[in-house]
XYZ file of C-alpha atoms in Angstrom:
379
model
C 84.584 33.586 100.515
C 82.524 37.168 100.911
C 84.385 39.606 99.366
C 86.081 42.113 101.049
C 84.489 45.471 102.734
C 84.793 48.434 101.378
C 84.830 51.626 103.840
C 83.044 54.462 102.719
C 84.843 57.525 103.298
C 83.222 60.578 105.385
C 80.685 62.411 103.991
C 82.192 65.459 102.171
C 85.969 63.914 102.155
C 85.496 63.057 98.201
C 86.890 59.390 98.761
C 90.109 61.612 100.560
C 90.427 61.852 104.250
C 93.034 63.512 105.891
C 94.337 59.768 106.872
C 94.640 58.761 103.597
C 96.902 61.815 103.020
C 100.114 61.118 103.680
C 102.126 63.572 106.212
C 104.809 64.199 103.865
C 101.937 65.321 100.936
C 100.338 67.373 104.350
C 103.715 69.160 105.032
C 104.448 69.790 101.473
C 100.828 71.736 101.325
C 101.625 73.779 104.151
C 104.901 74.773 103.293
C 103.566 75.571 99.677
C 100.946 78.118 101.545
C 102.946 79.631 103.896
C 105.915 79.941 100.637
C 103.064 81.511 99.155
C 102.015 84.089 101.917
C 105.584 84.686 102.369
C 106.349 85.634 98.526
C 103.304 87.875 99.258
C 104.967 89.677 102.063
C 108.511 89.736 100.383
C 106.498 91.596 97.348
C 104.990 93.747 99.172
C 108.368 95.162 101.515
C 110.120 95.167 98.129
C 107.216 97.152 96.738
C 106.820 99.626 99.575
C 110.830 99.927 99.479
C 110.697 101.097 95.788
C 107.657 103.571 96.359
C 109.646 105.310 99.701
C 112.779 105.472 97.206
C 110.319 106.970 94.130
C 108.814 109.518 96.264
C 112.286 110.776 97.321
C 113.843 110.761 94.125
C 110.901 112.558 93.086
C 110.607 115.254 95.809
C 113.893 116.063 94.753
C 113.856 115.912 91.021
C 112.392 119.117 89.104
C 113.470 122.544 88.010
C 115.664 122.492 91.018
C 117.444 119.744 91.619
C 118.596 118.520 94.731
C 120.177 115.337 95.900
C 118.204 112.116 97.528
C 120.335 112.566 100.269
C 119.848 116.444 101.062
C 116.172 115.762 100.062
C 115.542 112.901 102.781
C 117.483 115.900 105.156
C 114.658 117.928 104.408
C 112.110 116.046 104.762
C 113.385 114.439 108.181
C 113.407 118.131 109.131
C 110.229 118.681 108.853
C 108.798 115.631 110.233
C 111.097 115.548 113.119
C 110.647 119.780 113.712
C 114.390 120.103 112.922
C 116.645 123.170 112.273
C 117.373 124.431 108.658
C 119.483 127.086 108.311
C 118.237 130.309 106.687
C 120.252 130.404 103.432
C 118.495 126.654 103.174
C 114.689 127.787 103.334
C 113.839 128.279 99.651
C 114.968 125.424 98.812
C 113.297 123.835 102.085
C 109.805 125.367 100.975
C 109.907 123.982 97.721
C 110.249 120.609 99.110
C 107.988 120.450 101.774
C 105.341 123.224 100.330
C 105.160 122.657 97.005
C 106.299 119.071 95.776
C 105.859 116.924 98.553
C 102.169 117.166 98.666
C 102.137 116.886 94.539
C 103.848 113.575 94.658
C 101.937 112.147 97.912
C 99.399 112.845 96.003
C 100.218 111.398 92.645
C 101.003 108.182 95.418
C 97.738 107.714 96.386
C 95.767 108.598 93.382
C 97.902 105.912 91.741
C 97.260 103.426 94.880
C 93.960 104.235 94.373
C 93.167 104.160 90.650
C 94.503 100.390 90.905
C 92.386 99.214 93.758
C 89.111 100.656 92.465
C 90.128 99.431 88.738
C 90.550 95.889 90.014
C 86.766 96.346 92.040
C 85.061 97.518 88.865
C 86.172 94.755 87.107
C 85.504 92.293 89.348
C 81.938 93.889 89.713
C 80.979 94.147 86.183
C 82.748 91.217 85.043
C 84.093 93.058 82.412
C 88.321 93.033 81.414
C 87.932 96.001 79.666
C 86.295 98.310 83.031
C 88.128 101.071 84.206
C 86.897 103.619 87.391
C 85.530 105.817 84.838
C 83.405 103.408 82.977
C 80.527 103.940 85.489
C 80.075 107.642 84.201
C 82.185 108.841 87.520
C 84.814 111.090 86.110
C 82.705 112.234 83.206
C 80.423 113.741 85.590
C 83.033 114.985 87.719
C 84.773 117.095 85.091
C 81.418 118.776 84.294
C 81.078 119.822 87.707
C 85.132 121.148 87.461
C 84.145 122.852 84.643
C 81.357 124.280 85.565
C 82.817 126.023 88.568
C 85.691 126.866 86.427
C 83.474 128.510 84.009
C 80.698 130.266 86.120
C 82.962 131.162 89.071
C 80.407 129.054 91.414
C 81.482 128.046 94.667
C 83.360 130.706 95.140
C 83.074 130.938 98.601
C 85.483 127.652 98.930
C 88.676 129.612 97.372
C 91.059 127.294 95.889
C 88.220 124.544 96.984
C 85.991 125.762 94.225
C 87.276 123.372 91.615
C 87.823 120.342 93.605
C 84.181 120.859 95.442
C 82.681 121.145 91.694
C 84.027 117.706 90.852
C 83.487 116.412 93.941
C 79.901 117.028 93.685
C 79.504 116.384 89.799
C 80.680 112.440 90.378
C 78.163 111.934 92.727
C 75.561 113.309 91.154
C 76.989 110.974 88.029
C 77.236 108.114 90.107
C 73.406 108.417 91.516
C 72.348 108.850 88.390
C 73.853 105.947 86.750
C 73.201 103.573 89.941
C 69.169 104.952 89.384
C 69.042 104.268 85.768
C 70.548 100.755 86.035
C 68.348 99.431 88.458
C 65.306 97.710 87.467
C 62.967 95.854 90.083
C 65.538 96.334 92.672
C 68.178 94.602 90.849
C 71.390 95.488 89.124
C 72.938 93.575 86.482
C 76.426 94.007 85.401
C 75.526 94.539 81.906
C 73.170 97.612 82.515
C 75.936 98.801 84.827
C 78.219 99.092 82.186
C 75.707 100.023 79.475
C 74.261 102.703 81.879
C 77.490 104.492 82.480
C 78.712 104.419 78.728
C 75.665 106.558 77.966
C 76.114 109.118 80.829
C 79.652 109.369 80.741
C 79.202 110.274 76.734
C 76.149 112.196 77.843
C 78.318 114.309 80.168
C 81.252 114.709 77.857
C 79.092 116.034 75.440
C 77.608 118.604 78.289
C 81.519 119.562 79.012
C 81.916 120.201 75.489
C 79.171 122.588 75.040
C 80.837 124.762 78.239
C 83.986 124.923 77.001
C 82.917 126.215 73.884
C 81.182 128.727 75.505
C 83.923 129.440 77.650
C 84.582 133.309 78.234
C 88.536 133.572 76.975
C 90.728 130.859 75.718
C 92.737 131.094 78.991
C 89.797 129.228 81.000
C 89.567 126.325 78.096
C 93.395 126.020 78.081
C 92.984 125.002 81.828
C 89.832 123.026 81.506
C 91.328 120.693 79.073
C 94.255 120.729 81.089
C 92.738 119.228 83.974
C 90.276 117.000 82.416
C 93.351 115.372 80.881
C 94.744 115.140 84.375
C 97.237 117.225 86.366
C 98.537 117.736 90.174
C 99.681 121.472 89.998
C 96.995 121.940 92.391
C 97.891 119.042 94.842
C 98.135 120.837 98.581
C 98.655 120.342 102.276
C 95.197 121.117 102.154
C 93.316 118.854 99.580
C 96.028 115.962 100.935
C 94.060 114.417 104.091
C 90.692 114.006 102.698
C 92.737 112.163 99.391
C 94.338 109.823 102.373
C 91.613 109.201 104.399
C 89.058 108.790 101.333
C 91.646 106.526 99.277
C 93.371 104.241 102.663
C 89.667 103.795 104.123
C 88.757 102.287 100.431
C 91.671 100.424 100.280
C 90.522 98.860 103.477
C 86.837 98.086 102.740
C 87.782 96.591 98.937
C 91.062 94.542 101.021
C 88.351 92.610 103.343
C 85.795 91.887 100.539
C 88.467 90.308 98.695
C 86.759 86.854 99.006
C 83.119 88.565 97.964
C 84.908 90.285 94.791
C 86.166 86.303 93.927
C 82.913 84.856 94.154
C 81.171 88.019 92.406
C 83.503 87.335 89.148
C 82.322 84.545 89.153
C 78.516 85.838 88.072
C 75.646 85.956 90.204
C 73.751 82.828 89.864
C 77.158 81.073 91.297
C 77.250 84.006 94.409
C 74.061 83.240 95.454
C 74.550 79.837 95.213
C 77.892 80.069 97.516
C 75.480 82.509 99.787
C 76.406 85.891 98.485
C 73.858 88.110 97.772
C 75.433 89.702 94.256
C 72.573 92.764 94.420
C 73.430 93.749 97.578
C 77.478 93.302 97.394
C 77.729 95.541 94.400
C 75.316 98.108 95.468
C 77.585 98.878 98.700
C 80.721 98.552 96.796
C 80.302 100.715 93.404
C 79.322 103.084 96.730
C 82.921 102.985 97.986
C 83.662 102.918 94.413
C 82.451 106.009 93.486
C 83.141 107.996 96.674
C 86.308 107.369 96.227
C 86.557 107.654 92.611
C 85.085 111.142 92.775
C 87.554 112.333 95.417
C 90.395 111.366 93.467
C 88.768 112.984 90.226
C 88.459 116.291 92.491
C 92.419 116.052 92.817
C 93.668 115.592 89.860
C 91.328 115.322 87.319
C 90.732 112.353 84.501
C 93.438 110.267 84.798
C 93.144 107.181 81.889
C 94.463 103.789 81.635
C 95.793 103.431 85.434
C 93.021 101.662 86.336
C 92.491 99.279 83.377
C 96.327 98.269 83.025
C 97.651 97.741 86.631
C 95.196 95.158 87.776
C 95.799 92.977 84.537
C 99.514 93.383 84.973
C 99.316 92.795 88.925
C 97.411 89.607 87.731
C 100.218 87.976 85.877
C 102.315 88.199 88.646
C 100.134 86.896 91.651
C 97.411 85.706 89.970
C 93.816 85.804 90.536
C 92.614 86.047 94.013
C 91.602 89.345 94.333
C 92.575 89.704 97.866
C 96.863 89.040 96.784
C 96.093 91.698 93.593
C 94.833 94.268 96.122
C 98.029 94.008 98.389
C 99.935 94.636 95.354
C 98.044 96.405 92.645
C 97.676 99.712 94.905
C 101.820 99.829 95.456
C 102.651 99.330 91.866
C 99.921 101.428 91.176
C 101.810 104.295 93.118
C 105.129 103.999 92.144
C 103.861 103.985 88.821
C 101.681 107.401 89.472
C 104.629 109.002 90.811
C 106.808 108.224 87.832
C 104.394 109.789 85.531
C 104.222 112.845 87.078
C 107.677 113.553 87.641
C 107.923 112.682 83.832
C 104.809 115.063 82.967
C 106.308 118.163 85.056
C 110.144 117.628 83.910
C 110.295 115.748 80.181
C 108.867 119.514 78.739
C 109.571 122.263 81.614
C 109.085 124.990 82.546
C 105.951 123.581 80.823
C 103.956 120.566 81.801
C 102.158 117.794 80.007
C 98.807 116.026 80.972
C 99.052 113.054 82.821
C 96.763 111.518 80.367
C 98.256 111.692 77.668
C 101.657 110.185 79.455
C 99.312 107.140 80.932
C 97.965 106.517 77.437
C 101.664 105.992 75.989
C 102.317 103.742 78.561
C 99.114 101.917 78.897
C 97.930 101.158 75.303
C 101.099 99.679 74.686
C 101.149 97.311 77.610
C 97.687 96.464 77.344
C 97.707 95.550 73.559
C 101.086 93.253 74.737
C 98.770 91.976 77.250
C 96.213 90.641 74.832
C 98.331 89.354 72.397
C 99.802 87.008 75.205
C 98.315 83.670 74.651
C 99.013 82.690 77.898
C 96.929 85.091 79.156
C 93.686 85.229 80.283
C 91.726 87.493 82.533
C 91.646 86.637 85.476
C 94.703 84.368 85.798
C 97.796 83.125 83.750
Protein backbone atom coordinates (compact mmCIF):
# COMPACT_ATOMS: atom_id res chain seq x y z
CA UNK A 1 0.00 0.00 0.00
CA UNK A 2 1.80 3.50 -1.31
CA UNK A 3 1.93 5.66 1.37
CA UNK A 4 0.00 8.51 1.66
CA UNK A 5 0.55 12.07 -0.26
CA UNK A 6 1.76 14.72 1.25
CA UNK A 7 0.59 18.34 -0.09
CA UNK A 8 3.11 20.82 -0.22
CA UNK A 9 1.94 24.00 0.99
CA UNK A 10 2.19 27.34 -1.27
CA UNK A 11 5.26 28.76 -1.85
CA UNK A 12 5.93 31.44 0.85
CA UNK A 13 2.99 30.07 3.32
CA UNK A 14 5.87 28.43 5.68
CA UNK A 15 3.88 25.00 5.83
CA UNK A 16 0.73 27.67 7.07
CA UNK A 17 -1.97 28.65 4.72
CA UNK A 18 -4.66 30.71 5.57
CA UNK A 19 -6.89 27.29 5.36
CA UNK A 20 -5.05 25.66 7.76
CA UNK A 21 -5.76 28.63 10.11
CA UNK A 22 -8.62 28.21 11.80
CA UNK A 23 -11.36 31.19 11.71
CA UNK A 24 -11.58 31.45 15.31
CA UNK A 25 -7.35 31.84 15.50
CA UNK A 26 -8.18 34.47 12.21
CA UNK A 27 -10.76 36.49 14.30
CA UNK A 28 -8.76 36.43 17.39
CA UNK A 29 -5.74 38.16 15.19
CA UNK A 30 -7.89 40.76 13.99
CA UNK A 31 -9.48 41.69 17.00
CA UNK A 32 -5.93 41.69 18.71
CA UNK A 33 -4.91 44.46 15.86
CA UNK A 34 -7.68 46.49 15.77
CA UNK A 35 -7.53 46.26 20.18
CA UNK A 36 -4.22 47.38 19.42
CA UNK A 37 -4.92 50.42 17.03
CA UNK A 38 -7.68 51.23 19.28
CA UNK A 39 -5.45 51.43 22.64
CA UNK A 40 -3.40 53.64 20.25
CA UNK A 41 -6.19 56.03 19.64
CA UNK A 42 -7.57 55.90 23.31
CA UNK A 43 -3.76 57.03 24.26
CA UNK A 44 -3.56 59.44 22.17
CA UNK A 45 -7.32 61.43 23.04
CA UNK A 46 -6.27 60.83 26.65
CA UNK A 47 -2.92 62.38 25.84
CA UNK A 48 -4.15 65.35 23.84
CA UNK A 49 -6.90 65.79 26.75
CA UNK A 50 -4.10 66.19 29.39
CA UNK A 51 -1.90 68.60 27.15
CA UNK A 52 -5.30 71.05 26.39
CA UNK A 53 -5.81 70.84 30.36
CA UNK A 54 -1.71 71.59 30.98
CA UNK A 55 -1.66 74.45 28.72
CA UNK A 56 -4.65 76.04 30.54
CA UNK A 57 -3.59 75.44 33.89
CA UNK A 58 -0.48 76.88 32.77
CA UNK A 59 -1.67 80.05 30.95
CA UNK A 60 -3.16 80.76 34.09
CA UNK A 61 -0.63 79.87 36.68
CA UNK A 62 2.26 82.56 37.38
CA UNK A 63 2.81 85.74 39.30
CA UNK A 64 -0.81 86.38 38.71
CA UNK A 65 -2.95 83.88 39.21
CA UNK A 66 -6.09 83.35 37.68
CA UNK A 67 -8.55 80.53 37.59
CA UNK A 68 -8.79 77.62 34.69
CA UNK A 69 -12.10 78.70 34.30
CA UNK A 70 -11.64 82.63 33.84
CA UNK A 71 -8.45 81.62 31.90
CA UNK A 72 -10.33 79.34 29.21
CA UNK A 73 -12.83 82.83 29.24
CA UNK A 74 -9.96 84.55 28.03
CA UNK A 75 -8.70 82.67 25.78
CA UNK A 76 -12.20 81.84 24.07
CA UNK A 77 -12.24 85.64 23.84
CA UNK A 78 -9.69 86.00 21.88
CA UNK A 79 -10.12 83.23 19.55
CA UNK A 80 -13.74 83.82 19.11
CA UNK A 81 -13.11 88.06 18.87
CA UNK A 82 -15.19 88.37 22.08
CA UNK A 83 -15.84 91.33 24.47
CA UNK A 84 -13.69 91.87 27.68
CA UNK A 85 -14.52 94.49 29.70
CA UNK A 86 -11.98 97.27 30.35
CA UNK A 87 -11.20 96.79 34.07
CA UNK A 88 -10.39 93.00 32.59
CA UNK A 89 -7.60 93.99 29.95
CA UNK A 90 -4.40 93.70 32.01
CA UNK A 91 -5.12 90.78 33.06
CA UNK A 92 -6.42 89.81 29.40
CA UNK A 93 -2.91 90.95 27.92
CA UNK A 94 -1.00 88.95 30.13
CA UNK A 95 -2.76 85.94 28.99
CA UNK A 96 -2.98 86.22 25.52
CA UNK A 97 0.35 88.55 25.01
CA UNK A 98 2.65 87.32 27.16
CA UNK A 99 2.07 83.61 28.41
CA UNK A 100 0.14 82.04 25.89
CA UNK A 101 2.73 82.16 23.26
CA UNK A 102 5.51 81.06 26.12
CA UNK A 103 3.66 77.91 26.85
CA UNK A 104 2.57 77.08 23.05
CA UNK A 105 5.80 77.28 22.71
CA UNK A 106 7.25 75.23 25.48
CA UNK A 107 4.26 72.66 23.70
CA UNK A 108 5.86 72.27 20.68
CA UNK A 109 9.46 72.46 21.53
CA UNK A 110 8.60 69.58 23.87
CA UNK A 111 6.51 67.75 20.91
CA UNK A 112 9.34 68.31 19.06
CA UNK A 113 12.43 67.46 21.12
CA UNK A 114 10.67 63.87 21.44
CA UNK A 115 10.04 63.21 17.81
CA UNK A 116 13.50 64.23 16.60
CA UNK A 117 15.10 62.33 19.80
CA UNK A 118 13.34 59.13 18.79
CA UNK A 119 14.74 59.83 14.76
CA UNK A 120 18.31 60.28 15.95
CA UNK A 121 18.25 57.27 17.65
CA UNK A 122 16.79 55.28 15.31
CA UNK A 123 19.36 56.77 12.75
CA UNK A 124 22.48 56.28 14.60
CA UNK A 125 21.50 53.25 16.30
CA UNK A 126 22.64 54.58 19.31
CA UNK A 127 20.29 54.53 22.97
CA UNK A 128 22.26 57.07 24.27
CA UNK A 129 21.53 59.94 21.02
CA UNK A 130 19.88 62.95 21.79
CA UNK A 131 19.03 66.03 18.98
CA UNK A 132 22.11 67.62 20.08
CA UNK A 133 24.49 64.80 19.63
CA UNK A 134 24.92 65.71 15.91
CA UNK A 135 26.74 69.06 16.93
CA UNK A 136 23.18 70.98 16.20
CA UNK A 137 22.64 73.01 19.29
CA UNK A 138 26.31 73.46 20.00
CA UNK A 139 26.57 75.32 16.90
CA UNK A 140 23.47 77.07 17.36
CA UNK A 141 24.37 78.68 20.68
CA UNK A 142 27.59 80.03 19.09
CA UNK A 143 25.69 81.72 16.56
CA UNK A 144 23.18 83.13 19.72
CA UNK A 145 26.09 84.20 21.22
CA UNK A 146 27.69 85.67 18.78
CA UNK A 147 24.90 88.04 17.89
CA UNK A 148 24.45 88.55 21.50
CA UNK A 149 27.95 89.59 21.85
CA UNK A 150 28.79 91.62 18.62
CA UNK A 151 25.32 93.17 18.23
CA UNK A 152 25.20 91.48 14.54
CA UNK A 153 22.05 91.18 12.88
CA UNK A 154 20.83 93.96 14.17
CA UNK A 155 18.73 94.86 11.55
CA UNK A 156 16.23 91.81 12.63
CA UNK A 157 15.34 93.54 16.18
CA UNK A 158 14.26 91.07 18.63
CA UNK A 159 15.08 88.49 15.55
CA UNK A 160 18.75 89.04 16.08
CA UNK A 161 19.20 86.23 18.55
CA UNK A 162 16.95 83.68 17.17
CA UNK A 163 18.39 84.41 13.39
CA UNK A 164 22.06 83.88 15.02
CA UNK A 165 21.09 80.40 16.16
CA UNK A 166 19.16 79.73 13.45
CA UNK A 167 22.00 80.14 11.20
CA UNK A 168 24.81 78.71 13.59
CA UNK A 169 22.92 75.01 13.55
CA UNK A 170 23.03 74.89 10.07
CA UNK A 171 26.19 75.82 9.52
CA UNK A 172 26.90 72.96 12.45
CA UNK A 173 24.83 70.59 10.83
CA UNK A 174 26.66 71.01 7.19
CA UNK A 175 29.62 70.77 8.71
CA UNK A 176 29.17 67.66 10.58
CA UNK A 177 27.07 65.95 7.60
CA UNK A 178 30.56 67.03 5.34
CA UNK A 179 32.99 65.63 7.72
CA UNK A 180 31.14 62.30 8.18
CA UNK A 181 30.84 61.40 4.78
CA UNK A 182 33.40 59.40 3.15
CA UNK A 183 32.98 58.01 -0.55
CA UNK A 184 29.47 59.10 -0.52
CA UNK A 185 28.53 57.15 2.41
CA UNK A 186 27.56 57.80 5.98
CA UNK A 187 27.93 55.46 8.70
CA UNK A 188 26.24 55.80 11.95
CA UNK A 189 29.35 55.59 13.85
CA UNK A 190 31.13 58.63 12.13
CA UNK A 191 27.79 60.36 12.57
CA UNK A 192 28.00 60.21 16.06
CA UNK A 193 31.79 60.48 16.33
CA UNK A 194 31.64 63.53 13.93
CA UNK A 195 29.23 65.53 15.97
CA UNK A 196 30.89 64.75 19.46
CA UNK A 197 33.95 66.57 18.12
CA UNK A 198 32.11 69.67 16.71
CA UNK A 199 29.69 70.04 19.27
CA UNK A 200 32.88 70.11 21.89
CA UNK A 201 34.63 72.09 19.20
CA UNK A 202 31.86 74.71 19.32
CA UNK A 203 31.40 74.76 23.04
CA UNK A 204 34.81 75.48 23.39
CA UNK A 205 34.36 78.51 20.64
CA UNK A 206 31.24 79.75 22.98
CA UNK A 207 33.46 79.68 25.81
CA UNK A 208 36.12 81.82 24.49
CA UNK A 209 33.13 84.66 23.65
CA UNK A 210 31.74 84.69 26.74
CA UNK A 211 34.84 85.29 28.34
CA UNK A 212 35.40 88.01 26.28
CA UNK A 213 32.11 89.24 26.76
CA UNK A 214 31.89 93.17 27.26
CA UNK A 215 29.97 93.34 30.94
CA UNK A 216 28.80 90.52 33.04
CA UNK A 217 25.18 91.48 32.17
CA UNK A 218 25.60 89.94 28.48
CA UNK A 219 27.25 86.51 30.03
CA UNK A 220 24.48 86.36 32.68
CA UNK A 221 22.05 86.09 29.63
CA UNK A 222 24.19 83.97 27.43
CA UNK A 223 24.38 81.26 29.92
CA UNK A 224 20.93 81.81 30.55
CA UNK A 225 19.80 80.86 27.28
CA UNK A 226 22.24 78.27 26.40
CA UNK A 227 20.82 76.49 29.44
CA UNK A 228 17.41 77.02 27.92
CA UNK A 229 14.63 79.56 28.50
CA UNK A 230 11.19 80.87 26.78
CA UNK A 231 11.12 84.54 28.14
CA UNK A 232 11.49 85.37 24.63
CA UNK A 233 8.70 83.06 23.19
CA UNK A 234 6.29 85.57 20.93
CA UNK A 235 3.32 85.85 18.63
CA UNK A 236 6.00 86.44 16.38
CA UNK A 237 8.72 83.64 16.62
CA UNK A 238 5.37 81.19 17.23
CA UNK A 239 4.38 80.23 13.45
CA UNK A 240 7.66 79.41 12.03
CA UNK A 241 8.14 77.03 15.58
CA UNK A 242 4.57 75.40 14.32
CA UNK A 243 5.04 75.08 10.92
CA UNK A 244 8.88 73.97 11.25
CA UNK A 245 8.05 71.44 14.24
CA UNK A 246 4.13 69.95 12.80
CA UNK A 247 5.71 69.66 9.13
CA UNK A 248 8.61 67.41 10.92
CA UNK A 249 6.32 65.67 12.85
CA UNK A 250 4.71 64.73 9.61
CA UNK A 251 7.71 63.68 7.46
CA UNK A 252 9.37 61.49 10.64
CA UNK A 253 5.27 60.04 11.22
CA UNK A 254 5.30 58.50 7.46
CA UNK A 255 8.91 57.13 7.57
CA UNK A 256 7.99 55.32 10.56
CA UNK A 257 8.42 51.93 8.75
CA UNK A 258 12.01 53.26 7.13
CA UNK A 259 13.18 54.38 10.82
CA UNK A 260 12.20 50.36 11.85
CA UNK A 261 14.13 48.85 9.25
CA UNK A 262 17.09 51.53 9.63
CA UNK A 263 17.52 50.30 13.48
CA UNK A 264 17.89 47.53 12.33
CA UNK A 265 21.56 48.42 10.58
CA UNK A 266 22.18 48.85 7.09
CA UNK A 267 23.24 45.65 5.64
CA UNK A 268 19.54 44.35 6.81
CA UNK A 269 17.85 47.85 5.01
CA UNK A 270 19.29 47.18 1.96
CA UNK A 271 18.53 43.82 2.08
CA UNK A 272 14.62 44.64 2.81
CA UNK A 273 15.21 47.39 -0.19
CA UNK A 274 16.00 50.47 1.77
CA UNK A 275 18.68 52.40 0.74
CA UNK A 276 20.21 53.32 4.51
CA UNK A 277 22.66 56.24 2.75
CA UNK A 278 20.06 57.87 1.23
CA UNK A 279 17.22 57.55 4.14
CA UNK A 280 19.45 59.16 6.69
CA UNK A 281 20.88 61.79 4.55
CA UNK A 282 17.19 63.28 3.94
CA UNK A 283 16.19 62.70 7.44
CA UNK A 284 19.16 64.13 9.79
CA UNK A 285 18.00 67.07 7.03
CA UNK A 286 14.56 67.37 8.65
CA UNK A 287 16.45 66.62 11.68
CA UNK A 288 18.46 69.41 11.85
CA UNK A 289 16.13 72.02 10.31
CA UNK A 290 14.07 71.44 12.76
CA UNK A 291 16.40 71.01 15.52
CA UNK A 292 17.92 74.40 14.78
CA UNK A 293 14.57 76.19 14.78
CA UNK A 294 13.70 74.97 18.03
CA UNK A 295 17.34 75.84 19.37
CA UNK A 296 16.57 79.52 17.94
CA UNK A 297 13.48 79.51 20.45
CA UNK A 298 14.52 78.52 23.35
CA UNK A 299 17.88 77.65 23.48
CA UNK A 300 19.72 74.16 24.71
CA UNK A 301 17.23 72.28 26.15
CA UNK A 302 18.90 68.67 27.64
CA UNK A 303 17.56 65.35 28.35
CA UNK A 304 13.97 65.81 26.56
CA UNK A 305 15.04 64.15 23.78
CA UNK A 306 17.03 61.20 25.22
CA UNK A 307 14.36 60.30 28.03
CA UNK A 308 10.88 60.55 26.35
CA UNK A 309 11.42 58.15 23.53
CA UNK A 310 12.82 55.40 25.98
CA UNK A 311 9.94 56.03 28.32
CA UNK A 312 7.30 56.24 25.32
CA UNK A 313 8.94 52.80 24.47
CA UNK A 314 7.92 50.94 27.55
CA UNK A 315 4.58 51.80 27.09
CA UNK A 316 3.87 51.04 23.29
CA UNK A 317 6.76 49.43 22.44
CA UNK A 318 8.96 49.49 19.53
CA UNK A 319 7.49 50.38 16.27
CA UNK A 320 8.55 53.63 15.72
CA UNK A 321 5.52 54.73 13.94
CA UNK A 322 3.08 54.03 17.63
CA UNK A 323 6.24 55.97 19.65
CA UNK A 324 5.86 58.94 17.28
CA UNK A 325 1.99 59.26 17.88
CA UNK A 326 2.80 59.35 21.43
CA UNK A 327 6.29 60.46 22.23
CA UNK A 328 5.57 64.14 20.76
CA UNK A 329 2.25 64.53 23.28
CA UNK A 330 4.02 63.35 26.33
CA UNK A 331 6.79 65.16 25.16
CA UNK A 332 4.60 68.43 25.44
CA UNK A 333 2.84 68.08 28.41
CA UNK A 334 6.00 67.35 29.87
CA UNK A 335 7.69 70.74 28.28
CA UNK A 336 4.94 72.69 29.58
CA UNK A 337 5.28 71.42 33.12
CA UNK A 338 8.83 72.40 33.23
CA UNK A 339 8.42 75.69 32.38
CA UNK A 340 5.69 76.63 34.47
CA UNK A 341 7.95 75.03 37.23
CA UNK A 342 11.17 77.06 35.94
CA UNK A 343 9.20 80.58 35.87
CA UNK A 344 7.15 79.98 39.30
CA UNK A 345 9.26 77.40 41.82
CA UNK A 346 11.89 80.74 42.28
CA UNK A 347 9.89 84.03 41.06
CA UNK A 348 10.07 86.87 40.38
CA UNK A 349 13.24 85.02 39.24
CA UNK A 350 13.49 82.18 36.81
CA UNK A 351 15.53 79.04 36.50
CA UNK A 352 16.97 77.37 33.27
CA UNK A 353 15.04 74.84 31.79
CA UNK A 354 18.08 72.75 31.74
CA UNK A 355 18.88 72.44 34.71
CA UNK A 356 14.98 71.46 35.66
CA UNK A 357 15.14 68.68 32.62
CA UNK A 358 18.38 67.32 34.07
CA UNK A 359 16.63 66.66 37.62
CA UNK A 360 14.04 65.00 36.00
CA UNK A 361 15.79 63.15 33.32
CA UNK A 362 18.95 61.64 34.94
CA UNK A 363 16.86 60.20 37.42
CA UNK A 364 14.44 58.47 35.11
CA UNK A 365 16.95 57.45 32.78
CA UNK A 366 19.35 55.80 35.36
CA UNK A 367 15.75 53.92 36.63
CA UNK A 368 15.49 53.08 33.09
CA UNK A 369 18.73 51.19 32.85
CA UNK A 370 18.66 49.52 35.90
CA UNK A 371 15.30 47.85 34.68
CA UNK A 372 16.18 44.41 33.64
CA UNK A 373 13.31 44.13 31.73
CA UNK A 374 14.35 46.64 29.66
CA UNK A 375 15.92 46.88 26.61
CA UNK A 376 16.17 49.46 23.92
CA UNK A 377 14.09 49.21 21.69
CA UNK A 378 11.30 47.18 23.33
CA UNK A 379 10.28 45.67 26.80
Amino acid sequence: MPPPAISSPPVGTCGTGAADVPPSARAAGVRGRLASRQGLSVACVVLLAVLLVSVVVAVGLGSAVITPGETARYLWAALSGGHIAADEVTTYQIIWQIRTPRVLTAALVGAGLSAVGVAIQALVRNALADPFVLGVSSGASVGAVGVTVTGGLAALGIYAVSAGAFIGALVAAVLVHAAASSRGTLSPLRLVLTGVAMSLGFQAVMSVIIYAAPDSEATSMILHWTMGSFGAASWGSLPVVCVAVLLGLAVLHRHGRVLDVLALGDETAASLGVGPDRHRKGLLVIVSLVTGVMVAVSGAIAFVGLVMPHVVRMVVGAAHARVLAVAPLAGAIFMVWVDLVSRTLVAPRELPLGVITALVGVPVFIVLMRRKSYLFGGR
